[in-house]
Coordinates of N, CA and C in Angstrom, one line a residue:
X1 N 19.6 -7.8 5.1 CA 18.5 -6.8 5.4 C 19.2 -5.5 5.9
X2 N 18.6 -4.6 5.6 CA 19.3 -3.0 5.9 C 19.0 -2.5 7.0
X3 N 20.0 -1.5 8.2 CA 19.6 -0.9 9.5 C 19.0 0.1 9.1
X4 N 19.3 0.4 8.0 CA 19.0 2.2 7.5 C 17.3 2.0 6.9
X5 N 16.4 2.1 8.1 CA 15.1 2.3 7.6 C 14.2 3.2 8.2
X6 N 13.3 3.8 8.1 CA 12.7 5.1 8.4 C 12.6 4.8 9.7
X7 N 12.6 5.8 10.6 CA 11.8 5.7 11.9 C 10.7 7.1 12.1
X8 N 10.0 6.4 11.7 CA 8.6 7.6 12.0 C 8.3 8.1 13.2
X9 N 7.7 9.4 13.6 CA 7.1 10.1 12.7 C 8.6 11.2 12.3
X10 N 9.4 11.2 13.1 CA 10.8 11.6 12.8 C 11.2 11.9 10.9
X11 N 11.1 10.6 10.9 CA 11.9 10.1 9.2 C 13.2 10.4 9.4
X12 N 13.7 10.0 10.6 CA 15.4 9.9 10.9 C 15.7 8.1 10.6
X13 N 16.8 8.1 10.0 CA 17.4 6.6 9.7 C 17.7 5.6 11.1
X14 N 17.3 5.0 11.4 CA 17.5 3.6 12.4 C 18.4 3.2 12.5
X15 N 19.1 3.1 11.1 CA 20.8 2.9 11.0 C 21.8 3.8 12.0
X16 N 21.9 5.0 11.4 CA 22.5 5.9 10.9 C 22.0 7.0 11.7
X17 N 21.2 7.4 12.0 CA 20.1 8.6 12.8 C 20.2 10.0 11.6
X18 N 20.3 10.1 10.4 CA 20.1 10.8 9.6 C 18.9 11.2 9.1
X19 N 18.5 12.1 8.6 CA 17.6 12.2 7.6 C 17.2 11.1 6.9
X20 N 16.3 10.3 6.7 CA 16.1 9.0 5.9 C 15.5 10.1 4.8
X21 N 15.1 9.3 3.4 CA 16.7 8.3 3.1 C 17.9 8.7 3.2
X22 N 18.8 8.5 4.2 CA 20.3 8.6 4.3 C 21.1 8.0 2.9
X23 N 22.3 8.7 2.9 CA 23.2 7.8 1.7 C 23.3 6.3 2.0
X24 N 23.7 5.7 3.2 CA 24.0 4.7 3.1 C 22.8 3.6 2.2
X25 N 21.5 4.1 3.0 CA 19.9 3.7 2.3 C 19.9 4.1 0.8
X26 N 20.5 5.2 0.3 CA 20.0 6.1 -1.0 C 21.0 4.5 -2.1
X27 N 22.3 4.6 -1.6 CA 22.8 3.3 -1.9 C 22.1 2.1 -2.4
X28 N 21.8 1.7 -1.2 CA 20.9 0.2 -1.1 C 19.8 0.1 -2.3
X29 N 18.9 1.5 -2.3 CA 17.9 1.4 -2.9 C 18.2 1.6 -4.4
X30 N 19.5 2.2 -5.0 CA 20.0 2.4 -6.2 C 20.4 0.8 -6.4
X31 N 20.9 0.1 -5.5 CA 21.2 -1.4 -6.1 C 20.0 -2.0 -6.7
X32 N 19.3 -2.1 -5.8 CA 18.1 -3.2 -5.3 C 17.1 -2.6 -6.9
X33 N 17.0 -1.3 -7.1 CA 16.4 -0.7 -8.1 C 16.8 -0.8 -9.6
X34 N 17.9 -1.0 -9.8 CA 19.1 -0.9 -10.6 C 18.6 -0.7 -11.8
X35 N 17.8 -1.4 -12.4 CA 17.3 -1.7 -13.6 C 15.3 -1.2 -13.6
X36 N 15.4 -0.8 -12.9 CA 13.8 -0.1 -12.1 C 13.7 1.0 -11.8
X37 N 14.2 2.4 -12.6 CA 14.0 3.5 -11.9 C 12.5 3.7 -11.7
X38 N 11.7 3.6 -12.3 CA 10.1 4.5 -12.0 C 9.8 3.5 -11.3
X39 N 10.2 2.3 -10.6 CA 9.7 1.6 -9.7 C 10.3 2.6 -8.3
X40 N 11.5 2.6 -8.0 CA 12.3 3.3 -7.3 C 11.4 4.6 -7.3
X41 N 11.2 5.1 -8.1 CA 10.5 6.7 -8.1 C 9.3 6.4 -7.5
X42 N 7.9 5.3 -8.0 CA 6.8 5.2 -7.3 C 7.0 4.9 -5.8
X43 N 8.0 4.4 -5.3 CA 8.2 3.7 -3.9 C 8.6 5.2 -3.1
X44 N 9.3 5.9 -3.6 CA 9.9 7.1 -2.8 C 8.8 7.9 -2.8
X45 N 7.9 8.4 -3.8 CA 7.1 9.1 -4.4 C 5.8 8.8 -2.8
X46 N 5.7 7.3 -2.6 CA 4.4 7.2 -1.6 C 5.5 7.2 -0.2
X47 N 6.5 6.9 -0.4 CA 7.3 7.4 1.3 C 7.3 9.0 1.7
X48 N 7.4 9.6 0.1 CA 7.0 11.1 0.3 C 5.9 11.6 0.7
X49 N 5.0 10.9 0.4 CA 3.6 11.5 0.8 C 3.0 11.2 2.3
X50 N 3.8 9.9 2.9 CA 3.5 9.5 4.4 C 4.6 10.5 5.0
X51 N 5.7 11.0 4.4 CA 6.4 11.5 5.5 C 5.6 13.2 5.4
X52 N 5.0 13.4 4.3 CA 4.6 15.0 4.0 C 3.5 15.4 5.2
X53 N 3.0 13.8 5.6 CA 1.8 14.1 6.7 C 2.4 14.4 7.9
X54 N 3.6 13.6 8.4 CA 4.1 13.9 9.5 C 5.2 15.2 9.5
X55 N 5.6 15.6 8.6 CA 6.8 16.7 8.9 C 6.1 17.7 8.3
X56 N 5.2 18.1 8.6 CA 4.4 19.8 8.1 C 5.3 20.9 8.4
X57 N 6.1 20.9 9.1 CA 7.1 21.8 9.5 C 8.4 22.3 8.3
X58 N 8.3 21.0 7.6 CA 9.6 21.1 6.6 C 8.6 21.9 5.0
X59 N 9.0 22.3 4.3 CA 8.4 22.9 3.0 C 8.0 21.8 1.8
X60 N 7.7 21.7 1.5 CA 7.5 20.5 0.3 C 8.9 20.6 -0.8
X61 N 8.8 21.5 -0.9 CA 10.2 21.7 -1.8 C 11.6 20.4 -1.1
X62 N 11.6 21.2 -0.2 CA 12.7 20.4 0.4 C 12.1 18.8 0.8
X63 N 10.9 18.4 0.9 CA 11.2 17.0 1.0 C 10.9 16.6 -0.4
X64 N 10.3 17.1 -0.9 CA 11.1 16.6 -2.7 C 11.6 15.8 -2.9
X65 N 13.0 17.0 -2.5 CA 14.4 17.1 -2.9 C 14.8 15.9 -2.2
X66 N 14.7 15.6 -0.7 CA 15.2 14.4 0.3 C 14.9 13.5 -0.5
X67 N 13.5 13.3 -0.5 CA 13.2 12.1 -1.1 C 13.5 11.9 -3.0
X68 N 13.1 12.7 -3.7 CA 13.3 12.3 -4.9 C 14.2 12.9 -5.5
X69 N 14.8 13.9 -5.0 CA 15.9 14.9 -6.4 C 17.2 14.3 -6.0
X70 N 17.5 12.9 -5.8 CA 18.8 12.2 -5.9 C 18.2 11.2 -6.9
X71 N 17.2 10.9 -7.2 CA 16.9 9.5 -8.3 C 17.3 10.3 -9.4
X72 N 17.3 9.8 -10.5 CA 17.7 9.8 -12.2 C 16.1 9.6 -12.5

């Protein structure tokens, strides 16, 4: 089981204290996904939408990018 998991309303890594998803996590989830990208995409896709509620401060653009502009 992984340290690297969100800590809300932050969305800093538990592992790591990074931005979640952190590399170490961005990793894990490319394993675990491997053969499942639009699964991986749906799952980041609704993590994006709970963290959009909490971080109104950041631009949408950039949590996109955090969250989805590293998947394929």
């Amino acid at each position: 089981m992984t340290t690297h998991l969100p800590v809300t309303p932050a969305w800093t890594c538990g592992g790591c204290g990074a931005d979640w998803p952190c590399q170490p996590r961005r990793r894990e989830l490319r394993a675990e996904y491997d053969s499942a990208s639009v699964s991986l995409a749906l799952y980041l896709a609704a993590q994006l939408v709970d963290a959009a509620q909490d971080l109104t401060h950041i631009p949408a653009n950039h949590l996109h990018h955090r969250f989805l502009g590293w998947t394929r």
